[in-house]
Amino acid sequence: MLCVANFSRQMQPFELDLSAFEGATPVEMLGYTAFPRISGARYFLSLAGYGFAWFELRGVLPLGAGGAARAR
């Protein structure tokens, strides 16, 4: 699961380093809308003022011995 929140009253664009989840597809959990698949590049999102989003990362394997999740 990936949770993002904007504590500002203004809309905020941001980038996340999700390279550990490369190949996974974020699916927004309130409306079950699929977002673009995660690539090796930084992942761009924007949130409205005081906005939030919860994503299920589909195609992610459980934590491995090294403690990092991996995409299938």
GROMACS .gro file of N, CA and C in nm:
model
  216
    1MET      N    1   0.084  -0.116   0.000
    1MET     CA    2   0.000   0.000   0.000
    1MET      C    3   0.090   0.123   0.000
    2LEU      N    4   0.047   0.225  -0.072
    2LEU     CA    5   0.115   0.354  -0.078
    2LEU      C    6   0.014   0.461  -0.041
    3CYS      N    7   0.046   0.541   0.058
    3CYS     CA    8  -0.042   0.652   0.101
    3CYS      C    9   0.032   0.782   0.079
    4VAL      N   10  -0.033   0.879   0.016
    4VAL     CA   11   0.024   1.012  -0.002
    4VAL      C   12  -0.077   1.115   0.046
    5ALA      N   13  -0.027   1.224   0.105
    5ALA     CA   14  -0.115   1.328   0.158
    5ALA      C   15  -0.052   1.464   0.135
    6ASN      N   16  -0.137   1.564   0.113
    6ASN     CA   17  -0.095   1.702   0.097
    6ASN      C   18  -0.149   1.781   0.216
    7PHE      N   19  -0.060   1.830   0.300
    7PHE     CA   20  -0.101   1.906   0.418
    7PHE      C   21  -0.110   2.056   0.390
    8SER      N   22  -0.089   2.095   0.266
    8SER     CA   23  -0.098   2.235   0.226
    8SER      C   24  -0.238   2.265   0.173
    9ARG      N   25  -0.278   2.391   0.177
    9ARG     CA   26  -0.410   2.426   0.120
    9ARG      C   27  -0.402   2.444  -0.032
   10GLN      N   28  -0.279   2.454  -0.086
   10GLN     CA   29  -0.261   2.467  -0.231
   10GLN      C   30  -0.234   2.330  -0.294
   11MET      N   31  -0.271   2.320  -0.421
   11MET     CA   32  -0.237   2.199  -0.496
   11MET      C   33  -0.086   2.186  -0.501
   12GLN      N   34  -0.036   2.063  -0.488
   12GLN     CA   35   0.108   2.038  -0.486
   12GLN      C   36   0.145   1.927  -0.583
   13PRO      N   37   0.237   1.955  -0.677
   13PRO     CA   38   0.294   1.848  -0.759
   13PRO      C   39   0.416   1.790  -0.687
   14PHE      N   40   0.445   1.662  -0.706
   14PHE     CA   41   0.562   1.602  -0.643
   14PHE      C   42   0.603   1.477  -0.718
   15GLU      N   43   0.726   1.437  -0.694
   15GLU     CA   44   0.781   1.315  -0.754
   15GLU      C   45   0.826   1.222  -0.643
   16LEU      N   46   0.805   1.093  -0.665
   16LEU     CA   47   0.845   0.990  -0.568
   16LEU      C   48   0.943   0.893  -0.633
   17ASP      N   49   1.041   0.850  -0.557
   17ASP     CA   50   1.130   0.745  -0.604
   17ASP      C   51   1.067   0.611  -0.567
   18LEU      N   52   1.000   0.551  -0.663
   18LEU     CA   53   0.934   0.422  -0.642
   18LEU      C   54   1.006   0.311  -0.720
   19SER      N   55   1.134   0.332  -0.749
   19SER     CA   56   1.208   0.236  -0.831
   19SER      C   57   1.212   0.095  -0.769
   20ALA      N   58   1.197   0.086  -0.637
   20ALA     CA   59   1.193  -0.046  -0.571
   20ALA      C   60   1.068  -0.124  -0.612
   21PHE      N   61   0.967  -0.053  -0.667
   21PHE     CA   62   0.841  -0.117  -0.707
   21PHE      C   63   0.824  -0.116  -0.859
   22GLU      N   64   0.934  -0.104  -0.931
   22GLU     CA   65   0.929  -0.099  -1.077
   22GLU      C   66   0.849  -0.218  -1.132
   23GLY      N   67   0.756  -0.188  -1.223
   23GLY     CA   68   0.672  -0.291  -1.283
   23GLY      C   69   0.536  -0.304  -1.217
   24ALA      N   70   0.521  -0.251  -1.096
   24ALA     CA   71   0.393  -0.257  -1.025
   24ALA      C   72   0.297  -0.152  -1.080
   25THR      N   73   0.168  -0.177  -1.064
   25THR     CA   74   0.065  -0.083  -1.108
   25THR      C   75  -0.008  -0.029  -0.986
   26PRO      N   76   0.000   0.104  -0.962
   26PRO     CA   77  -0.075   0.163  -0.852
   26PRO      C   78  -0.224   0.169  -0.887
   27VAL      N   79  -0.308   0.120  -0.799
   27VAL     CA   80  -0.453   0.125  -0.818
   27VAL      C   81  -0.512   0.203  -0.700
   28GLU      N   82  -0.575   0.316  -0.730
   28GLU     CA   83  -0.633   0.402  -0.627
   28GLU      C   84  -0.744   0.325  -0.558
   29MET      N   85  -0.744   0.324  -0.425
   29MET     CA   86  -0.830   0.232  -0.351
   29MET      C   87  -0.972   0.281  -0.325
   30LEU      N   88  -1.003   0.406  -0.350
   30LEU     CA   89  -1.141   0.452  -0.330
   30LEU      C   90  -1.227   0.428  -0.453
   31GLY      N   91  -1.171   0.452  -0.571
   31GLY     CA   92  -1.247   0.431  -0.694
   31GLY      C   93  -1.193   0.319  -0.780
   32TYR      N   94  -1.084   0.254  -0.733
   32TYR     CA   95  -1.018   0.145  -0.805
   32TYR      C   96  -0.980   0.184  -0.947
   33THR      N   97  -0.921   0.304  -0.958
   33THR     CA   98  -0.869   0.354  -1.086
   33THR      C   99  -0.723   0.316  -1.097
   34ALA      N  100  -0.687   0.249  -1.206
   34ALA     CA  101  -0.547   0.212  -1.228
   34ALA      C  102  -0.469   0.333  -1.280
   35PHE      N  103  -0.352   0.355  -1.224
   35PHE     CA  104  -0.262   0.461  -1.267
   35PHE      C  105  -0.153   0.399  -1.353
   36PRO      N  106  -0.072   0.481  -1.421
   36PRO     CA  107   0.035   0.426  -1.505
   36PRO      C  108   0.132   0.339  -1.425
   37ARG      N  109   0.181   0.235  -1.490
   37ARG     CA  110   0.276   0.141  -1.428
   37ARG      C  111   0.402   0.215  -1.383
   38ILE      N  112   0.460   0.171  -1.275
   38ILE     CA  113   0.581   0.233  -1.221
   38ILE      C  114   0.701   0.187  -1.304
   39SER      N  115   0.780   0.285  -1.349
   39SER     CA  116   0.902   0.254  -1.425
   39SER      C  117   1.021   0.289  -1.336
   40GLY      N  118   1.139   0.283  -1.392
   40GLY     CA  119   1.260   0.316  -1.316
   40GLY      C  120   1.272   0.465  -1.287
   41ALA      N  121   1.196   0.548  -1.361
   41ALA     CA  122   1.201   0.693  -1.342
   41ALA      C  123   1.120   0.733  -1.219
   42ARG      N  124   1.140   0.855  -1.174
   42ARG     CA  125   1.062   0.905  -1.062
   42ARG      C  126   0.916   0.911  -1.102
   43TYR      N  127   0.826   0.886  -1.007
   43TYR     CA  128   0.682   0.879  -1.033
   43TYR      C  129   0.620   1.013  -0.997
   44PHE      N  130   0.553   1.077  -1.093
   44PHE     CA  131   0.495   1.209  -1.074
   44PHE      C  132   0.347   1.199  -1.034
   45LEU      N  133   0.309   1.274  -0.931
   45LEU     CA  134   0.170   1.285  -0.888
   45LEU      C  135   0.142   1.430  -0.851
   46SER      N  136   0.017   1.466  -0.840
   46SER     CA  137  -0.021   1.596  -0.783
   46SER      C  138  -0.149   1.574  -0.702
   47LEU      N  139  -0.161   1.650  -0.595
   47LEU     CA  140  -0.277   1.639  -0.508
   47LEU      C  141  -0.337   1.777  -0.484
   48ALA      N  142  -0.468   1.782  -0.478
   48ALA     CA  143  -0.538   1.905  -0.444
   48ALA      C  144  -0.507   1.942  -0.299
   49GLY      N  145  -0.537   2.066  -0.262
   49GLY     CA  146  -0.515   2.111  -0.126
   49GLY      C  147  -0.582   2.018  -0.025
   50TYR      N  148  -0.507   1.978   0.075
   50TYR     CA  149  -0.552   1.885   0.180
   50TYR      C  150  -0.597   1.751   0.124
   51GLY      N  151  -0.553   1.720   0.003
   51GLY     CA  152  -0.593   1.594  -0.061
   51GLY      C  153  -0.508   1.476  -0.015
   52PHE      N  154  -0.556   1.358  -0.044
   52PHE     CA  155  -0.483   1.235  -0.011
   52PHE      C  156  -0.522   1.128  -0.112
   53ALA      N  157  -0.440   1.025  -0.118
   53ALA     CA  158  -0.471   0.910  -0.203
   53ALA      C  159  -0.409   0.786  -0.142
   54TRP      N  160  -0.479   0.676  -0.153
   54TRP     CA  161  -0.431   0.545  -0.109
   54TRP      C  162  -0.423   0.458  -0.233
   55PHE      N  163  -0.309   0.394  -0.251
   55PHE     CA  164  -0.288   0.308  -0.367
   55PHE      C  165  -0.254   0.167  -0.323
   56GLU      N  166  -0.314   0.072  -0.391
   56GLU     CA  167  -0.272  -0.068  -0.380
   56GLU      C  168  -0.170  -0.087  -0.491
   57LEU      N  169  -0.054  -0.141  -0.459
   57LEU     CA  170   0.049  -0.165  -0.561
   57LEU      C  171   0.032  -0.308  -0.610
   58ARG      N  172  -0.032  -0.323  -0.724
   58ARG     CA  173  -0.058  -0.457  -0.779
   58ARG      C  174   0.064  -0.507  -0.854
   59GLY      N  175   0.091  -0.634  -0.834
   59GLY     CA  176   0.207  -0.695  -0.899
   59GLY      C  177   0.331  -0.687  -0.813
   60VAL      N  178   0.316  -0.659  -0.683
   60VAL     CA  179   0.429  -0.652  -0.591
   60VAL      C  180   0.437  -0.780  -0.511
   61LEU      N  181   0.556  -0.837  -0.504
   61LEU     CA  182   0.578  -0.957  -0.424
   61LEU      C  183   0.596  -0.917  -0.278
   62PRO      N  184   0.570  -1.007  -0.184
   62PRO     CA  185   0.591  -0.977  -0.041
   62PRO      C  186   0.736  -0.941  -0.013
   63LEU      N  187   0.761  -0.886   0.104
   63LEU     CA  188   0.897  -0.850   0.144
   63LEU      C  189   0.989  -0.971   0.136
   64GLY      N  190   1.105  -0.949   0.078
   64GLY     CA  191   1.204  -1.056   0.066
   64GLY      C  192   1.295  -1.058   0.187
   65ALA      N  193   1.394  -1.143   0.183
   65ALA     CA  194   1.488  -1.156   0.294
   65ALA      C  195   1.563  -1.026   0.320
   66GLY      N  196   1.584  -0.946   0.213
   66GLY     CA  197   1.654  -0.819   0.228
   66GLY      C  198   1.566  -0.708   0.281
   67GLY      N  199   1.437  -0.734   0.301
   67GLY     CA  200   1.347  -0.633   0.355
   67GLY      C  201   1.284  -0.543   0.252
   68ALA      N  202   1.313  -0.563   0.124
   68ALA     CA  203   1.257  -0.477   0.020
   68ALA      C  204   1.151  -0.553  -0.060
   69ALA      N  205   1.040  -0.484  -0.088
   69ALA     CA  206   0.937  -0.545  -0.174
   69ALA      C  207   0.987  -0.544  -0.317
   70ARG      N  208   0.938  -0.639  -0.395
   70ARG     CA  209   0.978  -0.648  -0.535
   70ARG      C  210   0.854  -0.660  -0.622
   71ALA      N  211   0.860  -0.600  -0.741
   71ALA     CA  212   0.750  -0.614  -0.837
   71ALA      C  213   0.765  -0.745  -0.910
   72ARG      N  214   0.653  -0.804  -0.948
   72ARG     CA  215   0.656  -0.930  -1.023
   72ARG      C  216   0.700  -0.905  -1.164
   0.00000   0.00000   0.00000
